Short mmCIF file of C-alpha atoms and ligand atoms in Angstrom, two decimals:
data_model
loop_
_atom_site.label_atom_id
_atom_site.label_comp_id
_atom_site.label_asym_id
_atom_site.label_seq_id
_atom_site.Cartn_x
_atom_site.Cartn_y
_atom_site.Cartn_z
CA MET A 255 18.56 -18.37 24.99
CA LYS A 256 16.08 -15.99 23.34
CA PRO A 257 15.73 -16.08 19.57
CA GLN A 258 17.33 -13.14 17.83
CA ILE A 259 15.11 -10.89 15.73
CA LEU A 260 16.11 -7.90 13.54
CA VAL A 261 13.94 -4.75 14.05
CA ILE A 262 14.17 -2.52 11.01
CA GLY A 263 12.66 0.69 12.47
CA PRO A 264 11.44 1.59 15.96
CA TYR A 265 7.95 0.65 17.37
CA PRO A 266 6.29 2.50 20.24
CA GLU A 267 7.91 1.79 23.64
CA TRP A 268 5.09 -0.58 24.75
CA ASP A 269 5.91 -2.86 21.76
CA MET A 270 9.67 -2.71 22.21
CA LEU A 271 9.34 -3.71 25.93
CA GLU A 272 7.13 -6.67 24.80
CA LEU A 273 9.44 -7.78 22.08
CA GLU A 274 12.48 -7.53 24.40
CA LYS A 275 10.77 -9.94 26.91
CA SER A 276 10.74 -12.66 24.35
CA TYR A 277 13.51 -11.92 21.91
CA ASP A 278 17.20 -10.74 21.68
CA VAL A 279 16.22 -7.61 19.75
CA LYS A 280 18.75 -6.34 17.22
CA LYS A 281 17.95 -2.80 16.35
CA LEU A 282 19.07 -1.98 12.75
CA TYR A 283 17.83 1.53 13.00
CA GLU A 284 20.40 2.30 15.74
CA ALA A 285 23.34 1.05 13.69
CA SER A 286 25.65 3.60 12.12
CA ASP A 287 27.09 1.11 9.80
CA ARG A 288 24.25 -1.32 8.83
CA ASP A 289 26.33 -3.72 6.95
CA ALA A 290 28.91 -4.04 9.68
CA PHE A 291 26.10 -4.42 12.23
CA ILE A 292 24.46 -7.30 10.20
CA GLU A 293 27.76 -9.06 9.68
CA GLY A 294 28.87 -8.68 13.30
CA GLU A 295 25.71 -8.86 15.30
CA ALA A 296 22.67 -9.85 13.23
CA LYS A 297 23.84 -12.46 10.78
CA GLN A 298 22.17 -15.29 12.69
CA VAL A 299 18.69 -13.74 12.98
CA THR A 300 15.89 -15.85 11.70
CA ALA A 301 13.16 -13.19 11.93
CA ILE A 302 12.55 -9.63 10.78
CA ALA A 303 10.04 -7.30 12.42
CA THR A 304 9.47 -4.28 10.12
CA ARG A 305 6.99 -1.62 9.38
CA GLY A 306 4.76 -1.27 6.29
CA GLU A 307 6.70 1.56 4.67
CA LEU A 308 10.16 0.07 5.60
CA GLY A 309 9.61 -3.49 4.41
CA ALA A 310 12.61 -5.72 3.70
CA SER A 311 14.53 -5.32 0.49
CA ALA A 312 16.11 -8.15 -1.51
CA GLU A 313 19.53 -6.82 -0.49
CA LEU A 314 18.68 -7.12 3.18
CA ILE A 315 17.20 -10.44 2.74
CA ALA A 316 20.37 -11.70 0.95
CA LYS A 317 22.42 -10.72 3.87
CA LEU A 318 20.52 -12.96 6.33
CA PRO A 319 21.11 -16.54 5.42
CA ASN A 320 18.99 -17.96 8.26
CA LEU A 321 16.01 -15.69 7.71
CA LYS A 322 12.63 -17.60 8.04
CA ILE A 323 9.96 -14.93 8.57
CA VAL A 324 9.32 -11.20 8.02
CA SER A 325 6.55 -9.78 10.26
CA VAL A 326 5.12 -6.49 8.93
CA TYR A 327 3.54 -3.92 11.15
CA GLY A 328 1.02 -2.61 8.49
CA VAL A 329 -1.43 -4.08 6.02
CA GLY A 330 0.67 -3.02 3.01
CA TYR A 331 3.64 -5.41 2.29
CA ASP A 332 4.61 -3.90 -1.05
CA ALA A 333 8.05 -2.71 0.47
CA VAL A 334 8.96 -6.36 1.20
CA ASN A 335 10.56 -8.16 -1.67
CA LEU A 336 8.17 -11.17 -1.94
CA ASP A 337 9.98 -12.78 -4.76
CA ALA A 338 13.19 -12.88 -2.66
CA CYS A 339 11.08 -14.42 0.19
CA ARG A 340 9.39 -16.93 -2.06
CA GLU A 341 12.66 -18.17 -3.47
CA ARG A 342 13.87 -19.13 -0.01
CA GLY A 343 10.51 -20.20 1.50
CA ILE A 344 10.60 -17.18 3.95
CA ARG A 345 7.07 -16.51 5.39
CA VAL A 346 5.60 -12.96 5.49
CA THR A 347 2.88 -11.75 7.64
CA ASN A 348 1.05 -8.43 7.87
CA THR A 349 -1.56 -6.67 10.19
CA PRO A 350 -4.91 -6.57 8.16
CA ASP A 351 -8.34 -5.72 9.68
CA VAL A 352 -7.12 -4.17 12.96
CA LEU A 353 -6.32 -0.86 11.18
CA THR A 354 -9.13 -0.72 8.49
CA ASN A 355 -11.49 1.58 10.51
CA ASP A 356 -8.82 4.11 11.36
CA VAL A 357 -7.52 4.31 7.87
CA ALA A 358 -11.09 4.83 6.47
CA ASP A 359 -11.80 7.43 9.16
CA LEU A 360 -8.61 9.45 8.21
CA GLY A 361 -9.64 9.30 4.51
CA ALA A 362 -13.10 10.69 5.44
CA ALA A 363 -11.59 13.35 7.73
CA MET A 364 -9.25 14.39 5.03
CA MET A 365 -12.11 14.86 2.58
CA LEU A 366 -14.05 17.03 5.13
CA CYS A 367 -11.13 19.07 6.19
CA GLN A 368 -9.94 19.95 2.70
CA SER A 369 -13.38 20.51 1.21
CA ARG A 370 -14.54 22.78 4.02
CA GLY A 371 -11.00 24.48 4.13
CA MET A 372 -10.67 23.76 7.89
CA ILE A 373 -6.87 24.39 8.02
CA GLY A 374 -7.17 27.77 6.42
CA ALA A 375 -10.31 28.42 8.54
CA GLU A 376 -8.32 27.94 11.77
CA GLN A 377 -5.60 30.23 10.35
CA TRP A 378 -8.26 32.93 9.68
CA VAL A 379 -9.27 32.82 13.33
CA LYS A 380 -5.73 32.68 14.69
CA ASP A 381 -4.19 35.47 12.58
CA GLY A 382 -7.02 37.85 13.25
CA SER A 383 -8.39 37.81 9.70
CA TRP A 384 -11.92 37.01 11.04
CA ALA A 385 -12.01 40.22 13.10
CA ALA A 386 -10.07 42.30 10.33
CA LYS A 387 -11.56 40.98 7.12
CA GLY A 388 -14.88 39.39 8.14
CA LEU A 389 -16.30 36.15 6.82
CA TYR A 390 -14.13 33.27 5.75
CA PRO A 391 -14.30 32.61 2.01
CA LEU A 392 -16.92 29.99 1.08
CA LYS A 393 -15.91 26.50 0.43
CA ARG A 394 -17.47 23.37 -1.29
CA LYS A 395 -19.96 21.04 0.20
CA VAL A 396 -19.43 17.38 0.80
CA TRP A 397 -22.85 15.72 1.47
CA GLY A 398 -24.80 14.63 -1.53
CA ARG A 399 -21.87 14.82 -3.95
CA LYS A 400 -20.25 12.11 -6.03
CA ALA A 401 -17.60 9.92 -4.70
CA GLY A 402 -15.32 7.23 -6.38
CA VAL A 403 -13.53 4.50 -4.49
CA LEU A 404 -10.60 2.96 -6.33
CA GLY A 405 -10.06 -0.41 -4.82
CA LEU A 406 -13.08 -1.82 -2.82
CA GLY A 407 -11.23 -4.05 -0.41
CA ARG A 408 -11.53 -3.82 3.29
CA ILE A 409 -10.45 -0.30 3.52
CA GLY A 410 -12.30 0.96 0.46
CA PHE A 411 -15.46 -0.70 1.67
CA GLU A 412 -15.16 1.08 5.11
CA VAL A 413 -14.61 4.39 3.29
CA ALA A 414 -17.76 3.85 1.22
CA LYS A 415 -19.72 3.06 4.36
CA ARG A 416 -18.71 6.40 5.89
CA LEU A 417 -19.57 8.19 2.65
CA ARG A 418 -23.05 6.86 2.75
CA GLY A 419 -23.52 8.71 5.86
CA PHE A 420 -23.03 11.90 3.78
CA ASP A 421 -25.64 10.80 1.31
CA MET A 422 -23.07 10.56 -1.41
CA ASP A 423 -23.51 8.92 -4.78
CA ILE A 424 -20.81 6.22 -4.68
CA ALA A 425 -19.11 4.40 -7.59
CA TYR A 426 -16.14 2.05 -7.29
CA SER A 427 -13.46 0.46 -9.51
CA ASP A 428 -11.84 -2.82 -8.91
CA VAL A 429 -10.59 -5.88 -10.86
CA SER A 430 -14.11 -7.29 -10.56
CA GLU A 431 -17.56 -6.45 -9.48
CA LYS A 432 -18.12 -6.98 -5.72
CA SER A 433 -21.15 -8.74 -4.39
CA TYR A 434 -20.93 -6.74 -1.12
CA ALA A 435 -21.09 -3.34 -2.92
CA GLU A 436 -24.77 -2.81 -2.40
CA GLY A 437 -26.01 0.55 -3.62
CA MET A 438 -22.76 1.41 -5.35
CA THR A 439 -22.14 1.64 -9.14
CA TYR A 440 -19.29 -0.50 -10.60
CA THR A 441 -17.04 1.18 -13.23
CA ALA A 442 -14.18 -0.95 -14.41
CA ASP A 443 -12.22 2.05 -15.91
CA PRO A 444 -10.48 4.25 -13.47
CA VAL A 445 -10.76 7.15 -15.94
CA ALA A 446 -14.57 6.67 -16.09
CA LEU A 447 -14.62 6.48 -12.32
CA ALA A 448 -12.65 9.74 -12.01
CA ALA A 449 -14.97 11.38 -14.50
CA HIS A 450 -17.99 10.39 -12.29
CA SER A 451 -16.44 11.68 -9.00
CA ASP A 452 -16.06 14.91 -7.16
CA PHE A 453 -13.95 12.97 -4.62
CA LEU A 454 -11.76 10.09 -5.62
CA PHE A 455 -10.44 7.88 -2.87
CA VAL A 456 -7.34 5.66 -3.67
CA THR A 457 -7.64 2.55 -1.46
CA LEU A 458 -5.82 -0.09 -3.45
CA ALA A 459 -3.17 -2.50 -2.14
CA ALA A 460 0.04 -1.32 -4.04
CA SER A 461 1.83 -3.70 -6.41
CA ALA A 462 3.76 -3.60 -9.62
CA ALA A 463 0.38 -3.98 -11.38
CA THR A 464 -1.21 -0.82 -9.70
CA ARG A 465 1.75 1.31 -10.20
CA HIS A 466 0.68 4.74 -11.47
CA ILE A 467 -2.87 3.44 -11.95
CA VAL A 468 -3.94 6.98 -11.08
CA SER A 469 -2.46 8.35 -14.33
CA LYS A 470 -2.40 11.79 -15.95
CA ASP A 471 -5.76 10.77 -17.65
CA VAL A 472 -7.41 9.84 -14.34
CA ILE A 473 -6.17 12.95 -12.69
CA GLU A 474 -7.42 15.15 -15.49
CA ALA A 475 -10.84 13.29 -15.65
CA LEU A 476 -11.21 14.09 -12.01
CA GLY A 477 -10.83 17.68 -13.14
CA PRO A 478 -10.54 21.26 -11.80
CA GLU A 479 -13.33 20.77 -9.20
CA GLY A 480 -12.22 17.30 -8.20
CA MET A 481 -10.38 16.17 -5.11
CA LEU A 482 -8.00 13.15 -4.96
CA ILE A 483 -7.65 11.52 -1.55
CA ASN A 484 -4.73 8.89 -1.19
CA ILE A 485 -4.60 6.77 1.89
CA SER A 486 -2.89 3.77 0.16
CA ARG A 487 0.71 4.14 -1.26
CA ALA A 488 2.26 6.91 -3.34
CA SER A 489 3.29 4.46 -6.07
CA ASN A 490 -0.42 4.15 -7.11
CA ILE A 491 -0.31 7.64 -8.35
CA ASP A 492 1.81 9.25 -11.09
CA GLU A 493 3.11 11.92 -8.64
CA THR A 494 4.66 14.05 -11.31
CA ALA A 495 1.38 14.22 -13.20
CA LEU A 496 -0.43 14.98 -9.93
CA LEU A 497 1.95 17.87 -9.14
CA ASP A 498 1.61 19.31 -12.75
CA ALA A 499 -2.14 19.12 -12.56
CA LEU A 500 -2.33 20.76 -9.07
CA GLU A 501 -0.05 23.48 -10.28
CA ASN A 502 -1.84 24.22 -13.53
CA GLY A 503 -5.44 23.83 -12.20
CA LYS A 504 -6.26 20.66 -14.11
CA LEU A 505 -7.00 19.10 -10.75
CA GLY A 506 -8.79 20.95 -8.06
CA SER A 507 -7.11 19.71 -4.92
CA ALA A 508 -5.52 16.66 -3.27
CA ALA A 509 -5.45 15.27 0.29
CA LEU A 510 -2.51 12.97 0.66
CA ASP A 511 -1.24 10.79 3.51
CA VAL A 512 1.58 9.11 1.43
CA PHE A 513 4.40 10.39 -0.75
CA GLU A 514 7.10 9.08 -3.02
CA GLY A 515 10.40 9.03 -1.00
CA GLU A 516 8.57 9.84 2.20
CA PRO A 517 9.29 11.22 4.78
CA LYS A 518 11.06 13.52 2.38
CA LEU A 519 8.68 14.87 -0.12
CA ASP A 520 8.84 16.66 -3.46
CA PRO A 521 9.29 20.38 -2.53
CA ARG A 522 6.74 21.24 -5.13
CA PHE A 523 4.00 19.94 -2.69
CA LEU A 524 5.06 22.54 -0.04
CA LYS A 525 4.38 25.47 -2.40
CA LEU A 526 0.74 24.40 -3.13
CA ASP A 527 -2.19 25.92 -1.34
CA ASN A 528 -4.65 23.28 -2.82
CA VAL A 529 -3.34 20.37 -0.91
CA LEU A 530 -3.76 18.77 2.53
CA LEU A 531 -0.51 16.94 3.40
CA GLN A 532 -0.47 14.32 6.23
CA PRO A 533 2.55 12.45 7.58
CA HIS A 534 1.46 8.76 6.73
CA HIS A 535 -0.55 8.34 9.93
CA ALA A 536 -3.86 6.86 8.70
CA SER A 537 -3.40 3.87 11.16
CA GLY A 538 -1.80 6.13 13.75
CA THR A 539 -3.98 5.90 16.82
CA ILE A 540 -2.94 4.41 20.10
CA GLU A 541 -5.60 1.79 19.99
CA THR A 542 -4.81 0.62 16.52
CA ARG A 543 -1.06 0.77 16.82
CA LYS A 544 -1.33 -1.42 19.96
CA ALA A 545 -3.34 -3.97 18.02
CA MET A 546 -0.91 -3.96 15.13
CA GLY A 547 2.06 -4.43 17.48
CA LYS A 548 0.26 -7.31 19.15
CA LEU A 549 -0.40 -9.01 15.74
CA VAL A 550 3.28 -8.49 14.88
CA ARG A 551 4.25 -10.45 18.01
CA ASP A 552 1.43 -12.97 17.60
CA ASN A 553 2.76 -13.83 14.19
CA LEU A 554 6.28 -14.12 15.45
CA ALA A 555 5.20 -16.24 18.53
CA ALA A 556 3.28 -18.56 16.35
CA HIS A 557 6.28 -18.97 14.00
CA PHE A 558 8.65 -19.80 16.80
CA ALA A 559 6.10 -22.20 18.39
CA GLY A 560 5.65 -24.06 15.03
CA GLN A 561 1.99 -22.96 15.05
CA PRO A 562 -0.05 -21.66 12.02
CA LEU A 563 0.55 -17.96 11.38
CA PRO A 564 -2.52 -15.76 12.35
CA THR A 565 -2.26 -13.47 9.34
CA PRO A 566 0.11 -14.81 6.68
CA VAL A 567 0.74 -13.09 3.33
CA ILE A 568 2.83 -15.99 1.97
C1 8YV B 277 2.45 1.78 8.45
C2 8YV B 277 0.87 1.26 6.69
O1 8YV B 277 2.83 0.52 8.63
O2 8YV B 277 -0.61 -0.44 7.09
C3 8YV B 277 0.07 0.02 6.31
O3 8YV B 277 0.27 -0.48 5.23
O4 8YV B 277 1.45 1.91 5.73
C4 8YV B 277 0.99 1.77 7.96
O5 8YV B 277 0.08 1.24 8.95
C5 8YV B 277 2.51 2.54 9.71
O6 8YV B 277 2.78 3.88 9.36
C6 8YV B 277 3.58 2.10 10.64
O7 8YV B 277 4.84 2.38 10.31
#
């Protein structure tokens, strides 16, 4: 008999096919009554396969008395209740490294796209403004300007590498100075980092400790000419302060891949013309998502074979 696993949200078809070869897959996302589904069909599962943004809540974990492992498709595991897992010795795995370069690429692309006004520029061509009104309004340059990276982990470091290609003056904040941060200035205080920066990248792993680390003060220090780029988690930013600053001009602009309550977002975002809004797809390439899916399965396979987990969180 194949072991039962509970899948919280769908994966691409190639992953579902692979999972179904090895496991009796219980699809929570297809259940109209989730509690009844767990009681009736999924109570015996010993493994969860979930996505970064979906995680596994304490409430869900409590309903699965035999749960032994949560395998996350994503580097971020902030949506998994680690305390509930620790209490019961439940292992948690994620998919680091394989997505780092794609996430950094999207961050750099968002900076370029927003600073050079590429979305509006395409509209200018398509709606006939080019022919009717002439030249597109001038935008701000990227190369040679000042960048700040908040969180110089794997993703932050790859962002910084890309920014070097634009001859930018790069500073970073982290809990401590990093030996590998050659040519970058360390600034412990995020407000000072923002004050230095024309572009501030948020690349921190989210946790209770980093909640709203991008505060009203950080946002206002970035200022009316500054751009905030978030490719981490919405909880790292005080979203209300961000919306206020974007509306009243205290912050120049923002390029965001993540939102509180996503995929629904605060309707105030939709009224702004100084934002670039992306649907949480920084890791969303076929190549990377295939590698992430494989790592989710490799972790599950190692667990069921009693082997060391390839990428454990706990
Ligand atoms: C998502 C992510 O998991 O890596 C992360 O932490 O947020 C993403 O890769 C992805 O959107 C899949 O749902």
